[in-house]
JSON list of C-alpha atoms in Angstrom, two decimals:
[
{"chain": "B", "resi": 13, "resn": "MET", "atom": "CA", "xyz": [2.22, -0.61, 4.61]},
{"chain": "B", "resi": 14, "resn": "MET", "atom": "CA", "xyz": [1.18, 2.87, 5.75]},
{"chain": "B", "resi": 15, "resn": "TRP", "atom": "CA", "xyz": [-1.54, 1.79, 8.20]},
{"chain": "B", "resi": 16, "resn": "HIS", "atom": "CA", "xyz": [0.59, 2.66, 11.24]},
{"chain": "B", "resi": 17, "resn": "ALA", "atom": "CA", "xyz": [0.99, 6.27, 10.07]},
{"chain": "B", "resi": 18, "resn": "ASN", "atom": "CA", "xyz": [-2.79, 6.91, 10.02]},
{"chain": "B", "resi": 19, "resn": "HIS", "atom": "CA", "xyz": [-3.63, 4.74, 13.05]},
{"chain": "B", "resi": 20, "resn": "GLN", "atom": "CA", "xyz": [-4.64, 6.79, 16.08]},
{"chain": "B", "resi": 21, "resn": "THR", "atom": "CA", "xyz": [-5.40, 5.56, 19.61]},
{"chain": "B", "resi": 22, "resn": "ASP", "atom": "CA", "xyz": [-6.18, 7.25, 22.88]},
{"chain": "B", "resi": 23, "resn": "GLU", "atom": "CA", "xyz": [-3.17, 8.40, 24.87]},
{"chain": "B", "resi": 24, "resn": "GLY", "atom": "CA", "xyz": [-2.12, 5.70, 27.30]},
{"chain": "B", "resi": 25, "resn": "SER", "atom": "CA", "xyz": [-3.74, 2.79, 25.45]},
{"chain": "B", "resi": 26, "resn": "MET", "atom": "CA", "xyz": [-1.77, 0.31, 23.39]},
{"chain": "B", "resi": 27, "resn": "CYS", "atom": "CA", "xyz": [-3.49, -1.74, 20.69]},
{"chain": "B", "resi": 28, "resn": "HIS", "atom": "CA", "xyz": [-0.55, -2.13, 18.32]},
{"chain": "B", "resi": 29, "resn": "PRO", "atom": "CA", "xyz": [3.26, -1.84, 18.51]},
{"chain": "B", "resi": 30, "resn": "SER", "atom": "CA", "xyz": [2.91, 1.55, 16.78]},
{"chain": "B", "resi": 31, "resn": "ASP", "atom": "CA", "xyz": [1.22, 2.80, 19.99]},
{"chain": "B", "resi": 32, "resn": "ALA", "atom": "CA", "xyz": [4.30, 2.07, 22.11]},
{"chain": "B", "resi": 33, "resn": "GLU", "atom": "CA", "xyz": [6.14, 4.91, 23.81]},
{"chain": "B", "resi": 34, "resn": "GLU", "atom": "CA", "xyz": [9.41, 3.50, 22.40]},
{"chain": "B", "resi": 35, "resn": "LEU", "atom": "CA", "xyz": [8.10, 4.10, 18.88]},
{"chain": "B", "resi": 36, "resn": "ARG", "atom": "CA", "xyz": [7.07, 7.66, 19.71]},
{"chain": "B", "resi": 37, "resn": "TYR", "atom": "CA", "xyz": [10.57, 8.23, 21.12]},
{"chain": "B", "resi": 38, "resn": "PHE", "atom": "CA", "xyz": [12.07, 6.74, 17.95]},
{"chain": "B", "resi": 39, "resn": "ASP", "atom": "CA", "xyz": [9.90, 9.03, 15.78]},
{"chain": "B", "resi": 40, "resn": "ARG", "atom": "CA", "xyz": [10.98, 12.11, 17.76]},
{"chain": "B", "resi": 41, "resn": "THR", "atom": "CA", "xyz": [14.64, 11.10, 17.55]},
{"chain": "B", "resi": 42, "resn": "TYR", "atom": "CA", "xyz": [14.67, 10.05, 13.87]},
{"chain": "B", "resi": 43, "resn": "HIS", "atom": "CA", "xyz": [12.24, 12.50, 12.31]},
{"chain": "B", "resi": 44, "resn": "ASP", "atom": "CA", "xyz": [13.57, 11.90, 8.77]},
{"chain": "B", "resi": 45, "resn": "PHE", "atom": "CA", "xyz": [12.58, 8.24, 9.06]},
{"chain": "B", "resi": 46, "resn": "LYS", "atom": "CA", "xyz": [9.08, 9.14, 10.25]},
{"chain": "B", "resi": 47, "resn": "VAL", "atom": "CA", "xyz": [8.48, 11.63, 7.42]},
{"chain": "B", "resi": 48, "resn": "GLU", "atom": "CA", "xyz": [8.28, 8.77, 4.90]},
{"chain": "B", "resi": 49, "resn": "PRO", "atom": "CA", "xyz": [5.45, 6.52, 6.21]},
{"chain": "B", "resi": 50, "resn": "ARG", "atom": "CA", "xyz": [6.40, 3.76, 3.74]},
{"chain": "B", "resi": 51, "resn": "ASN", "atom": "CA", "xyz": [9.67, 3.15, 5.59]},
{"chain": "B", "resi": 52, "resn": "VAL", "atom": "CA", "xyz": [9.55, -0.27, 7.22]},
{"chain": "B", "resi": 53, "resn": "ARG", "atom": "CA", "xyz": [9.69, -0.96, 10.95]},
{"chain": "B", "resi": 54, "resn": "LEU", "atom": "CA", "xyz": [10.90, -4.49, 11.61]},
{"chain": "B", "resi": 55, "resn": "CYS", "atom": "CA", "xyz": [10.87, -7.03, 14.39]},
{"chain": "B", "resi": 56, "resn": "LEU", "atom": "CA", "xyz": [13.45, -9.84, 14.55]},
{"chain": "B", "resi": 57, "resn": "CYS", "atom": "CA", "xyz": [12.49, -13.14, 16.19]},
{"chain": "B", "resi": 58, "resn": "THR", "atom": "CA", "xyz": [14.84, -15.97, 17.11]},
{"chain": "B", "resi": 59, "resn": "ASP", "atom": "CA", "xyz": [14.50, -19.03, 19.28]},
{"chain": "B", "resi": 60, "resn": "GLY", "atom": "CA", "xyz": [16.11, -22.42, 19.34]},
{"chain": "B", "resi": 61, "resn": "PHE", "atom": "CA", "xyz": [14.33, -25.75, 19.24]},
{"chain": "B", "resi": 62, "resn": "ALA", "atom": "CA", "xyz": [15.18, -29.41, 18.80]},
{"chain": "B", "resi": 63, "resn": "PRO", "atom": "CA", "xyz": [13.53, -30.48, 15.51]},
{"chain": "B", "resi": 64, "resn": "HIS", "atom": "CA", "xyz": [13.59, -34.14, 16.49]},
{"chain": "B", "resi": 65, "resn": "GLY", "atom": "CA", "xyz": [12.08, -33.60, 19.92]},
{"chain": "B", "resi": 66, "resn": "GLN", "atom": "CA", "xyz": [13.54, -35.36, 22.91]},
{"chain": "B", "resi": 67, "resn": "TYR", "atom": "CA", "xyz": [15.53, -37.73, 20.70]},
{"chain": "B", "resi": 68, "resn": "GLY", "atom": "CA", "xyz": [17.32, -34.85, 18.93]},
{"chain": "B", "resi": 69, "resn": "ARG", "atom": "CA", "xyz": [18.87, -33.28, 22.02]},
{"chain": "B", "resi": 70, "resn": "MET", "atom": "CA", "xyz": [22.25, -33.26, 20.32]},
{"chain": "B", "resi": 71, "resn": "TYR", "atom": "CA", "xyz": [20.93, -31.10, 17.47]},
{"chain": "B", "resi": 72, "resn": "SER", "atom": "CA", "xyz": [19.09, -27.77, 17.43]},
{"chain": "B", "resi": 73, "resn": "CYS", "atom": "CA", "xyz": [17.77, -25.25, 14.89]},
{"chain": "B", "resi": 74, "resn": "TRP", "atom": "CA", "xyz": [17.53, -21.50, 15.34]},
{"chain": "B", "resi": 75, "resn": "PRO", "atom": "CA", "xyz": [15.10, -19.86, 12.88]},
{"chain": "B", "resi": 76, "resn": "VAL", "atom": "CA", "xyz": [15.61, -16.12, 12.34]},
{"chain": "B", "resi": 77, "resn": "ILE", "atom": "CA", "xyz": [12.39, -14.39, 11.28]},
{"chain": "B", "resi": 78, "resn": "LEU", "atom": "CA", "xyz": [11.74, -10.75, 10.29]},
{"chain": "B", "resi": 79, "resn": "THR", "atom": "CA", "xyz": [8.25, -9.28, 10.59]},
{"chain": "B", "resi": 80, "resn": "PRO", "atom": "CA", "xyz": [7.17, -5.81, 9.38]},
{"chain": "B", "resi": 81, "resn": "TYR", "atom": "CA", "xyz": [5.19, -3.86, 12.00]},
{"chain": "B", "resi": 82, "resn": "ASN", "atom": "CA", "xyz": [3.75, -1.34, 9.53]},
{"chain": "B", "resi": 83, "resn": "LEU", "atom": "CA", "xyz": [0.67, -3.53, 9.09]},
{"chain": "B", "resi": 84, "resn": "LEU", "atom": "CA", "xyz": [-2.48, -4.27, 11.06]},
{"chain": "B", "resi": 85, "resn": "LEU", "atom": "CA", "xyz": [-1.70, -6.44, 14.09]},
{"chain": "B", "resi": 86, "resn": "GLU", "atom": "CA", "xyz": [-3.53, -9.46, 12.68]},
{"chain": "B", "resi": 87, "resn": "MET", "atom": "CA", "xyz": [-1.41, -9.16, 9.53]},
{"chain": "B", "resi": 88, "resn": "CYS", "atom": "CA", "xyz": [1.86, -8.68, 11.48]},
{"chain": "B", "resi": 89, "resn": "MET", "atom": "CA", "xyz": [1.20, -11.90, 13.37]},
{"chain": "B", "resi": 90, "resn": "SER", "atom": "CA", "xyz": [0.18, -14.02, 10.36]},
{"chain": "B", "resi": 91, "resn": "SER", "atom": "CA", "xyz": [2.62, -16.40, 8.71]},
{"chain": "B", "resi": 92, "resn": "GLU", "atom": "CA", "xyz": [2.35, -14.67, 5.30]},
{"chain": "B", "resi": 93, "resn": "TYR", "atom": "CA", "xyz": [4.18, -11.65, 6.75]},
{"chain": "B", "resi": 94, "resn": "MET", "atom": "CA", "xyz": [6.79, -13.50, 8.78]},
{"chain": "B", "resi": 95, "resn": "PHE", "atom": "CA", "xyz": [9.87, -13.79, 6.60]},
{"chain": "B", "resi": 96, "resn": "LEU", "atom": "CA", "xyz": [12.28, -16.61, 7.39]},
{"chain": "B", "resi": 97, "resn": "ARG", "atom": "CA", "xyz": [15.70, -15.04, 6.84]},
{"chain": "B", "resi": 98, "resn": "MET", "atom": "CA", "xyz": [17.81, -18.03, 7.85]},
{"chain": "B", "resi": 99, "resn": "VAL", "atom": "CA", "xyz": [17.93, -21.18, 9.91]},
{"chain": "B", "resi": 100, "resn": "ILE", "atom": "CA", "xyz": [21.02, -21.59, 12.05]},
{"chain": "B", "resi": 101, "resn": "PRO", "atom": "CA", "xyz": [21.75, -25.32, 12.32]},
{"chain": "B", "resi": 102, "resn": "ALA", "atom": "CA", "xyz": [23.93, -26.42, 15.19]},
{"chain": "B", "resi": 103, "resn": "PRO", "atom": "CA", "xyz": [24.74, -29.51, 17.20]},
{"chain": "B", "resi": 104, "resn": "SER", "atom": "CA", "xyz": [23.72, -27.40, 20.20]},
{"chain": "B", "resi": 105, "resn": "ASN", "atom": "CA", "xyz": [22.77, -23.74, 20.62]},
{"chain": "B", "resi": 106, "resn": "PRO", "atom": "CA", "xyz": [25.10, -21.36, 18.72]},
{"chain": "B", "resi": 107, "resn": "LYS", "atom": "CA", "xyz": [26.11, -19.41, 21.87]},
{"chain": "B", "resi": 108, "resn": "ARG", "atom": "CA", "xyz": [29.07, -17.16, 21.03]},
{"chain": "B", "resi": 109, "resn": "LEU", "atom": "CA", "xyz": [28.91, -17.86, 17.29]},
{"chain": "B", "resi": 110, "resn": "ILE", "atom": "CA", "xyz": [25.44, -16.44, 16.71]},
{"chain": "B", "resi": 111, "resn": "ASP", "atom": "CA", "xyz": [26.92, -13.06, 15.73]},
{"chain": "B", "resi": 112, "resn": "VAL", "atom": "CA", "xyz": [28.81, -14.80, 12.91]},
{"chain": "B", "resi": 113, "resn": "TYR", "atom": "CA", "xyz": [25.54, -16.19, 11.56]},
{"chain": "B", "resi": 114, "resn": "LEU", "atom": "CA", "xyz": [23.71, -12.88, 12.00]},
{"chain": "B", "resi": 115, "resn": "GLU", "atom": "CA", "xyz": [26.46, -10.72, 10.45]},
{"chain": "B", "resi": 116, "resn": "PRO", "atom": "CA", "xyz": [25.11, -10.79, 6.85]},
{"chain": "B", "resi": 117, "resn": "LEU", "atom": "CA", "xyz": [21.62, -9.88, 8.09]},
{"chain": "B", "resi": 118, "resn": "THR", "atom": "CA", "xyz": [23.08, -7.14, 10.30]},
{"chain": "B", "resi": 119, "resn": "GLU", "atom": "CA", "xyz": [24.96, -5.67, 7.32]},
{"chain": "B", "resi": 120, "resn": "GLU", "atom": "CA", "xyz": [21.80, -5.77, 5.20]},
{"chain": "B", "resi": 121, "resn": "LEU", "atom": "CA", "xyz": [19.77, -4.04, 7.92]},
{"chain": "B", "resi": 122, "resn": "GLN", "atom": "CA", "xyz": [22.47, -1.37, 8.33]},
{"chain": "B", "resi": 123, "resn": "ASN", "atom": "CA", "xyz": [22.38, -0.77, 4.57]},
{"chain": "B", "resi": 124, "resn": "LEU", "atom": "CA", "xyz": [18.58, -0.47, 4.64]},
{"chain": "B", "resi": 125, "resn": "TRP", "atom": "CA", "xyz": [18.87, 2.05, 7.48]},
{"chain": "B", "resi": 126, "resn": "HIS", "atom": "CA", "xyz": [21.68, 4.23, 6.08]},
{"chain": "B", "resi": 127, "resn": "VAL", "atom": "CA", "xyz": [21.31, 3.93, 2.29]},
{"chain": "B", "resi": 128, "resn": "GLY", "atom": "CA", "xyz": [17.86, 2.46, 1.69]},
{"chain": "B", "resi": 129, "resn": "VAL", "atom": "CA", "xyz": [16.66, 0.66, -1.40]},
{"chain": "B", "resi": 130, "resn": "LEU", "atom": "CA", "xyz": [14.87, 2.01, -4.47]},
{"chain": "B", "resi": 131, "resn": "THR", "atom": "CA", "xyz": [11.28, 0.73, -4.24]},
{"chain": "B", "resi": 132, "resn": "HIS", "atom": "CA", "xyz": [8.24, 1.06, -6.50]},
{"chain": "B", "resi": 133, "resn": "ASP", "atom": "CA", "xyz": [4.94, 2.00, -4.85]},
{"chain": "B", "resi": 134, "resn": "SER", "atom": "CA", "xyz": [2.32, 0.46, -7.14]},
{"chain": "B", "resi": 135, "resn": "ALA", "atom": "CA", "xyz": [-0.58, 2.25, -5.38]},
{"chain": "B", "resi": 136, "resn": "LYS", "atom": "CA", "xyz": [0.94, 5.71, -5.95]},
{"chain": "B", "resi": 137, "resn": "LYS", "atom": "CA", "xyz": [2.71, 4.67, -9.16]},
{"chain": "B", "resi": 138, "resn": "GLU", "atom": "CA", "xyz": [5.99, 6.21, -8.04]},
{"chain": "B", "resi": 139, "resn": "THR", "atom": "CA", "xyz": [9.47, 5.16, -7.00]},
{"chain": "B", "resi": 140, "resn": "PHE", "atom": "CA", "xyz": [10.97, 6.14, -3.64]},
{"chain": "B", "resi": 141, "resn": "THR", "atom": "CA", "xyz": [13.93, 5.22, -1.45]},
{"chain": "B", "resi": 142, "resn": "MET", "atom": "CA", "xyz": [12.67, 2.95, 1.30]},
{"chain": "B", "resi": 143, "resn": "HIS", "atom": "CA", "xyz": [14.57, 2.63, 4.57]},
{"chain": "B", "resi": 144, "resn": "ALA", "atom": "CA", "xyz": [14.09, 0.04, 7.30]},
{"chain": "B", "resi": 145, "resn": "ALA", "atom": "CA", "xyz": [14.68, 0.08, 11.04]},
{"chain": "B", "resi": 146, "resn": "LEU", "atom": "CA", "xyz": [14.95, -2.89, 13.35]},
{"chain": "B", "resi": 147, "resn": "MET", "atom": "CA", "xyz": [12.65, -1.77, 16.16]},
{"chain": "B", "resi": 148, "resn": "TRP", "atom": "CA", "xyz": [12.27, -4.85, 18.33]},
{"chain": "B", "resi": 149, "resn": "THR", "atom": "CA", "xyz": [13.54, -8.35, 18.91]},
{"chain": "B", "resi": 150, "resn": "VAL", "atom": "CA", "xyz": [11.22, -11.04, 20.24]},
{"chain": "B", "resi": 151, "resn": "ASN", "atom": "CA", "xyz": [12.58, -14.14, 21.97]},
{"chain": "B", "resi": 152, "resn": "ASP", "atom": "CA", "xyz": [12.83, -15.73, 25.36]},
{"chain": "B", "resi": 153, "resn": "LEU", "atom": "CA", "xyz": [15.36, -14.26, 27.78]},
{"chain": "B", "resi": 154, "resn": "ARG", "atom": "CA", "xyz": [17.91, -17.01, 27.24]},
{"chain": "B", "resi": 155, "resn": "ALA", "atom": "CA", "xyz": [17.73, -16.59, 23.44]},
{"chain": "B", "resi": 156, "resn": "TYR", "atom": "CA", "xyz": [17.94, -12.80, 23.93]},
{"chain": "B", "resi": 157, "resn": "GLY", "atom": "CA", "xyz": [21.11, -13.18, 25.97]},
{"chain": "B", "resi": 158, "resn": "ILE", "atom": "CA", "xyz": [22.65, -15.56, 23.45]},
{"chain": "B", "resi": 159, "resn": "GLU", "atom": "CA", "xyz": [21.66, -13.35, 20.50]},
{"chain": "B", "resi": 160, "resn": "TYR", "atom": "CA", "xyz": [23.46, -10.37, 22.00]},
{"chain": "B", "resi": 161, "resn": "CYS", "atom": "CA", "xyz": [26.36, -12.43, 23.40]},
{"chain": "B", "resi": 162, "resn": "TRP", "atom": "CA", "xyz": [25.36, -11.54, 26.95]},
{"chain": "B", "resi": 163, "resn": "CYS", "atom": "CA", "xyz": [24.57, -15.06, 28.11]},
{"chain": "B", "resi": 164, "resn": "TYR", "atom": "CA", "xyz": [27.10, -17.87, 28.03]},
{"chain": "B", "resi": 165, "resn": "GLY", "atom": "CA", "xyz": [25.72, -20.23, 30.66]},
{"chain": "B", "resi": 166, "resn": "VAL", "atom": "CA", "xyz": [22.28, -21.39, 31.68]},
{"chain": "B", "resi": 167, "resn": "SER", "atom": "CA", "xyz": [21.50, -18.25, 33.68]},
{"chain": "B", "resi": 168, "resn": "SER", "atom": "CA", "xyz": [24.53, -15.98, 33.46]},
{"chain": "B", "resi": 169, "resn": "LEU", "atom": "CA", "xyz": [23.25, -12.68, 32.08]},
{"chain": "B", "resi": 170, "resn": "TYR", "atom": "CA", "xyz": [26.20, -10.34, 32.51]},
{"chain": "B", "resi": 171, "resn": "GLY", "atom": "CA", "xyz": [24.39, -7.33, 33.96]},
{"chain": "B", "resi": 172, "resn": "ARG", "atom": "CA", "xyz": [23.81, -5.42, 30.74]},
{"chain": "B", "resi": 173, "resn": "HIS", "atom": "CA", "xyz": [20.67, -3.38, 30.21]},
{"chain": "B", "resi": 174, "resn": "THR", "atom": "CA", "xyz": [18.14, -5.19, 28.03]},
{"chain": "B", "resi": 175, "resn": "CYS", "atom": "CA", "xyz": [16.07, -2.09, 27.31]},
{"chain": "B", "resi": 176, "resn": "ILE", "atom": "CA", "xyz": [17.79, 0.92, 25.79]},
{"chain": "B", "resi": 177, "resn": "LEU", "atom": "CA", "xyz": [15.22, 3.37, 27.17]},
{"chain": "B", "resi": 178, "resn": "SER", "atom": "CA", "xyz": [15.51, 2.01, 30.71]},
{"chain": "B", "resi": 179, "resn": "ALA", "atom": "CA", "xyz": [19.30, 2.32, 30.51]},
{"chain": "B", "resi": 180, "resn": "GLU", "atom": "CA", "xyz": [18.97, 6.09, 30.93]}
]
Protein backbone atom coordinates (compact mmCIF):
# COMPACT_ATOMS: atom_id res chain seq x y z
CA MET A 1 0.00 0.00 0.00
CA MET A 2 3.02 2.31 0.23
CA TRP A 3 4.37 1.70 -3.28
CA HIS A 4 3.26 5.12 -4.52
CA ALA A 5 5.29 6.89 -1.82
CA ASN A 6 8.59 5.32 -2.95
CA HIS A 7 7.80 5.33 -6.69
CA GLN A 8 9.86 7.88 -8.61
CA THR A 9 9.60 8.81 -12.30
CA ASP A 10 11.24 11.40 -14.49
CA GLU A 11 9.64 14.84 -14.41
CA GLY A 12 7.07 15.12 -17.17
CA SER A 13 6.47 11.38 -17.60
CA MET A 14 3.39 9.64 -16.28
CA CYS A 15 3.43 5.88 -15.69
CA HIS A 16 0.96 5.74 -12.80
CA PRO A 17 -1.78 7.98 -11.36
CA SER A 18 0.70 8.89 -8.59
CA ASP A 19 2.75 10.71 -11.27
CA ALA A 20 -0.12 13.08 -12.11
CA GLU A 21 0.28 16.80 -11.50
CA GLU A 22 -3.11 16.75 -9.72
CA LEU A 23 -1.68 14.38 -7.13
CA ARG A 24 1.38 16.57 -6.61
CA TYR A 25 -0.95 19.55 -6.14
CA PHE A 26 -3.01 17.51 -3.66
CA ASP A 27 0.15 16.54 -1.72
CA ARG A 28 1.27 20.18 -1.53
CA THR A 29 -2.18 21.30 -0.39
CA TYR A 30 -2.83 18.49 2.12
CA HIS A 31 0.63 17.85 3.52
CA ASP A 32 -0.72 16.06 6.63
CA PHE A 33 -2.32 13.45 4.38
CA LYS A 34 0.92 12.93 2.46
CA VAL A 35 3.02 12.50 5.62
CA GLU A 36 1.37 9.12 6.30
CA PRO A 37 2.09 7.04 3.15
CA ARG A 38 -0.39 4.35 4.27
CA ASN A 39 -3.31 6.74 3.77
CA VAL A 40 -5.44 5.51 0.89
CA ARG A 41 -6.04 7.35 -2.37
CA LEU A 42 -9.24 6.16 -4.01
CA CYS A 43 -10.89 6.21 -7.40
CA LEU A 44 -14.67 5.87 -7.77
CA CYS A 45 -16.07 4.29 -10.95
CA THR A 46 -19.71 4.28 -12.04
CA ASP A 47 -21.44 3.48 -15.28
CA GLY A 48 -24.85 2.21 -16.22
CA PHE A 49 -25.62 -0.82 -18.32
CA ALA A 50 -28.62 -2.93 -19.27
CA PRO A 51 -28.00 -6.39 -17.73
CA HIS A 52 -30.40 -8.06 -20.13
CA GLY A 53 -28.95 -6.47 -23.24
CA GLN A 54 -31.24 -5.05 -25.87
CA TYR A 55 -34.26 -6.81 -24.38
CA GLY A 56 -33.75 -5.15 -20.97
CA ARG A 57 -33.98 -1.55 -22.15
CA MET A 58 -36.53 -0.81 -19.47
CA TYR A 59 -34.10 -1.83 -16.71
CA SER A 60 -30.55 -0.72 -15.91
CA CYS A 61 -27.89 -1.32 -13.25
CA TRP A 62 -25.30 1.16 -12.04
CA PRO A 63 -22.35 -0.52 -10.27
CA VAL A 64 -20.33 1.76 -7.96
CA ILE A 65 -16.74 0.56 -7.58
CA LEU A 66 -13.89 1.91 -5.42
CA THR A 67 -10.27 1.22 -6.35
CA PRO A 68 -7.20 2.11 -4.25
CA TYR A 69 -4.47 3.86 -6.25
CA ASN A 70 -1.71 3.23 -3.70
CA LEU A 71 -0.76 0.04 -5.52
CA LEU A 72 1.16 -0.88 -8.66
CA LEU A 73 -0.87 -0.04 -11.76
CA GLU A 74 -1.39 -3.69 -12.69
CA MET A 75 -2.78 -4.28 -9.19
CA CYS A 76 -5.00 -1.15 -9.29
CA MET A 77 -6.59 -2.38 -12.49
CA SER A 78 -7.13 -6.00 -11.41
CA SER A 79 -10.51 -7.22 -10.20
CA GLU A 80 -9.14 -8.28 -6.78
CA TYR A 81 -8.62 -4.62 -5.89
CA MET A 82 -11.84 -3.23 -7.35
CA PHE A 83 -14.35 -3.13 -4.52
CA LEU A 84 -18.02 -3.18 -5.48
CA ARG A 85 -19.63 -0.78 -3.01
CA MET A 86 -23.18 -0.96 -4.34
CA VAL A 87 -25.32 -1.65 -7.36
CA ILE A 88 -27.99 0.94 -8.07
CA PRO A 89 -30.94 -0.85 -9.67
CA ALA A 90 -33.36 1.28 -11.63
CA PRO A 91 -35.99 0.96 -14.31
CA SER A 92 -33.89 3.52 -16.18
CA ASN A 93 -30.82 5.57 -15.26
CA PRO A 94 -31.06 7.11 -11.76
CA LYS A 95 -30.62 10.71 -13.03
CA ARG A 96 -31.43 13.13 -10.21
CA LEU A 97 -31.71 10.41 -7.56
CA ILE A 98 -28.13 9.17 -7.81
CA ASP A 99 -27.08 11.46 -4.94
CA VAL A 100 -29.60 9.67 -2.71
CA TYR A 101 -27.97 6.33 -3.51
CA LEU A 102 -24.45 7.72 -3.10
CA GLU A 103 -25.15 9.56 0.18
CA PRO A 104 -24.11 6.69 2.53
CA LEU A 105 -20.87 6.22 0.58
CA THR A 106 -20.25 9.97 0.59
CA GLU A 107 -20.72 10.09 4.38
CA GLU A 108 -18.33 7.16 4.82
CA LEU A 109 -15.70 8.80 2.61
CA GLN A 110 -16.06 12.09 4.52
CA ASN A 111 -15.56 10.20 7.78
CA LEU A 112 -12.45 8.48 6.38
CA TRP A 113 -11.10 11.88 5.33
CA HIS A 114 -11.83 13.84 8.52
CA VAL A 115 -11.69 11.23 11.30
CA GLY A 116 -9.98 8.19 9.79
CA VAL A 117 -10.17 4.63 11.02
CA LEU A 118 -7.89 2.74 13.40
CA THR A 119 -5.96 0.24 11.25
CA HIS A 120 -3.40 -2.45 12.04
CA ASP A 121 -0.29 -2.57 9.84
CA SER A 122 0.77 -6.22 9.99
CA ALA A 123 4.11 -5.55 8.25
CA LYS A 124 5.18 -2.96 10.84
CA LYS A 125 3.20 -4.60 13.65
CA GLU A 126 1.65 -1.30 14.71
CA THR A 127 -1.70 0.45 14.74
CA PHE A 128 -2.26 3.81 13.06
CA THR A 129 -5.15 6.05 12.03
CA MET A 130 -5.68 5.61 8.31
CA HIS A 131 -7.39 8.32 6.27
CA ALA A 132 -8.73 8.07 2.73
CA ALA A 133 -9.20 10.61 -0.05
CA LEU A 134 -11.34 10.26 -3.13
CA MET A 135 -8.90 11.45 -5.79
CA TRP A 136 -10.61 10.61 -9.06
CA THR A 137 -13.84 9.42 -10.60
CA VAL A 138 -13.81 7.35 -13.77
CA ASN A 139 -16.86 7.13 -16.02
CA ASP A 140 -18.12 8.27 -19.36
CA LEU A 141 -19.15 11.92 -19.68
CA ARG A 142 -22.86 11.18 -19.48
CA ALA A 143 -22.40 9.11 -16.29
CA TYR A 144 -20.14 11.87 -14.92
CA GLY A 145 -22.84 14.46 -15.51
CA ILE A 146 -25.51 12.27 -13.94
CA GLU A 147 -23.29 11.40 -10.96
CA TYR A 148 -22.79 15.07 -10.13
CA CYS A 149 -26.35 16.10 -11.06
CA TRP A 150 -25.06 18.24 -13.92
CA CYS A 151 -26.73 16.32 -16.73
CA TYR A 152 -30.47 15.82 -16.94
CA GLY A 153 -30.96 15.20 -20.65
CA VAL A 154 -29.09 13.32 -23.32
CA SER A 155 -26.50 16.06 -23.84
CA SER A 156 -27.36 18.89 -21.47
CA LEU A 157 -24.24 19.48 -19.38
CA TYR A 158 -25.01 22.70 -17.54
CA GLY A 159 -21.70 24.51 -18.07
CA ARG A 160 -19.99 23.50 -14.84
CA HIS A 161 -16.27 22.85 -14.72
CA THR A 162 -15.47 19.14 -14.76
CA CYS A 163 -11.87 19.59 -13.59
CA ILE A 164 -11.24 21.44 -10.36
CA LEU A 165 -7.71 22.48 -11.38
CA SER A 166 -8.86 23.86 -14.72
CA ALA A 167 -11.56 25.88 -12.95
CA GLU A 168 -8.89 28.30 -11.74
